[in-house]
Amino acid sequence: MAVHALRKGPERSRDEQFVGRCRELAVLHAQLGRVCEGRSSLVVLEGPAGIGKTALAGEFLSTIENAIVLECSGDEGESELPYGMLGQLGAQAQQAPEALAGLARPATGVTPDPLVVGAALLELLAQLQLGAPVVIAIDGVDWADLPSLQALTFALRRLRTDRVLAIVIVRESDHPRLPDGLRRLLRSSAALRLPLGGLSARELQALSARLGPVRLTPQAAERLHEHTKGVSLHARALLQQVRAETLSDVDAPLPAPRAYATLVRGRLGECDTAAQRLLTAAAVLGTSAPLHLVARMAELAEPLPALEQLTGAKLLVEWRTGSGVSVGFPNPLVRAAVYHDLGPATRRRLHLLAASLVDDVVHRLHHRLAAADQVDGDLVREVALVGRRQAAAGHWAGACGCLTRAVQLTEDGPERDRLIAETVEALLAAGRPGDAEALAAQVAPGGDPGVHGYAQGAVALVAGRVEEAVRHLDDAWAHGRGEACGRGGGDGWLASAVAGRQAMAALLKGCGADAARWAERATCPPCDGTEFVRFARLVGLGLAGDVEAGLAEGAELPVPAQAGSGELDALLGRGTLRLWADDLAGAQADLLGLLAVGAGRSAPFQLLVAVALAQAEYRLGRWDDAAGHAELGASTADDFGQTWLASYAHAVAALVPAARGEWERAATHVRAARAACSPGNVSAQVSTAAAEALVATARGDHDAVVTALTPLTRTDLPDEPTVVLWRTLLADALVNVGRPEEAEAVLIPCELLALDRERRSVLAAAARARAGLHASRHEHGEAEICYQVALEHTAKIEMPFEEARIQLAYGTFLRRRGRRSAAAEQLEAAQLTLSRLGALPYLEQCDLELAASGRAVLRPQDTARLGLTPQEHTVAVLISRGLTNRQAARKLVLSVKTVEYHLSHIYTKLGITSRTALIGKLSDLGE
């Protein structure tokens, strides 16, 4: 039983190893703020043992200043001792009421009434809060004695306008040991429940860095999270008990913490022999298996009685599938505890038996390896063959495991070096660049220069060191491998791998023609190609100015759901080209389909799909979806070390926050994009500069736009108009800073390319920029024509944000010309779209122009006072302007039924029944 001193101020030392729980800490601090205002609060920290409830409470208490802190805790050994928990409070308080102070020195045989003790606790809290807010933390409530719980319930139920924050820490708020009254209180609306889950993989990674000696890789942290379910107690124990090499090797099995293994062995020792055999067989087979297979392993004709014992002891769980009953472990730690307790002979015998029973080739091979005393050459070659097949099918996790094992079992020499190169490819695809770099360094210095060059080049490319990568890959190709392969000899896989990496390097450099040529070499017989070869071929054609040829090559591809594994990268290429060619619906269809079927593909593949999809959704005006997919791409780049694509991913992730005025979020992504840039990575430089310019444009900082984009004018860039759309941003900014001649020079190449390729998206943006240029020269007639041309282009493609920007610029132009009615028409159209998108910086500008045009401005916050949601606000404004339900639905990209649904809610909330009444209501607000 712990006894803590009454204190005022932060006397508790902080846990330097505490990580995560930012949301929960923020909630606790918010509740303390509420208490300081004279409103009591009851917070319930709830979660299983070891999840970190006590640590969270301790971290919060250590940060409190100018508050009085009381702490007490229940204990299993004192659960029958009357007032064993609340007696701690009497010992802490120097002038506690006698009924409470006496609990620390109870008279023999006398147990005070819980109501009297509860009243004394209330009296103590009333006295203390006169000087400062009071925080009382009650830990281990489910182990506390019954009188303490009854008195506590009495006191907590009567806190109303007190400056008291009560934190109750419990495994389950409806635990059967708790009195009925306390259970009802903890689960009522009077209590704020904070259920705790496990730490995330990122938080475990941070915890490993604090505990030392090494910081886990994202993959190793993910494995630890899966193994422990993020339970802090178990994760900390493993980080402190297991060697760093084992923790970092994601292919090595993790044990259970020693204390947990002892608990499992104790439970298993209470089961009979049949149950022990069944559990041992299950542990050897893996985390789950069909019951009939486990029973055969355990040599049990009737396994159900044994299974009943094990499920009752919470050592196994069962579930029914279409093929029968399967069993598994409640969590991986149980399995690890049982498996690691097996002796070597038992483990070998059971693995051999499992290898003869399982059907899956990878699992069979795993059991054979686990059973082998020493591995012969045939088995190693079989492991490598299975790994290669897994890689060819895009099953990178399985490929990594098999190929890494094959490398470990192969003696030094050319065959091992070749295996290393293949394993490096698999590790990079699996998002494990750190492991790939460490393995690439093991290629023998005097070995095959082609293998060495490829391994080093592939690692350098994914690390974003493009120029270094190209040097290594050039060396690999020059040492006869590529030429020999072209003559029908040599190492076909290696030549294809080198050419495939060269194709991707060319894309990063912006050299589309080179990318297409390298991709063609990578697919020449007898080469097999690599994951991105067809993607590089199609996108290379697009960058070289021949999008139509690329689309023609991909025209016969099936939809993603019906595509084979080898067609998915071509579909990614087709989706990208459709995006550039303004076929936004087609691009979205391809990319959404790939997102659904590509979950098992490589980390860079998933990143490219998510980011390209985000771009399509951004242009289509589906910004919430775009933001989510862009964040997915950016986090994939960060979590899986995809530095070569990180600038592109973070730049796209900045688009929606920039347009919505979420400045800090946008700036964070721009900083990350800039940090990942490297010499030679032209794609990264263009993406980052464009993102910086978009943020500056939204802020109205034209000088910053010029600073960000001017360096790109001195770079040889691809001949695809959509890729050089940044020129329209630069032209706008140059006009605004009074440099029209430079704007003209920047704009002309963009216009010519867009006209030649018929890119309406670029033509629309260029016409808007051209209109601004004419207006700055007082060429008003030409300016108006350009605005109208820009709107004609956007009418033929779905790009609501670009259309709204044109309408905003056109309306501003008309208003300054004194044509207020025509200006208001354009501005009101822009306002609706910008409001729906949440583009606040542009919406504020639009509102100012509308007000200057003499129109009342009705903002969502105005109608919010009437109870309307933002979506209902937009529908109400459209209907009040005379649009039919169908017209409003088309404008908002909604169904007619959805508009009717919103309209019915609007009428109900406003207490009206007609459109005329709606117009009157909104007119009153706009006055």
PDB file of C-alpha atoms in Angstrom, residues 207 261 304 419 561 808:
ATOM      1  CA  LEU A 207       9.816   4.435 -26.221  1.00  0.00           C
ATOM      2  CA  ALA A 261       5.767 -16.338 -19.339  1.00  0.00           C
ATOM      3  CA  LEU A 304     -12.901 -30.738 -27.253  1.00  0.00           C
ATOM      4  CA  LEU A 419      20.949 -13.634 -53.178  1.00  0.00           C
ATOM      5  CA  ALA A 561     -10.243  -5.682 -59.723  1.00  0.00           C
ATOM      6  CA  LEU A 808     -13.363  35.170 -57.965  1.00  0.00           C
TER       7      LEU A 808
END
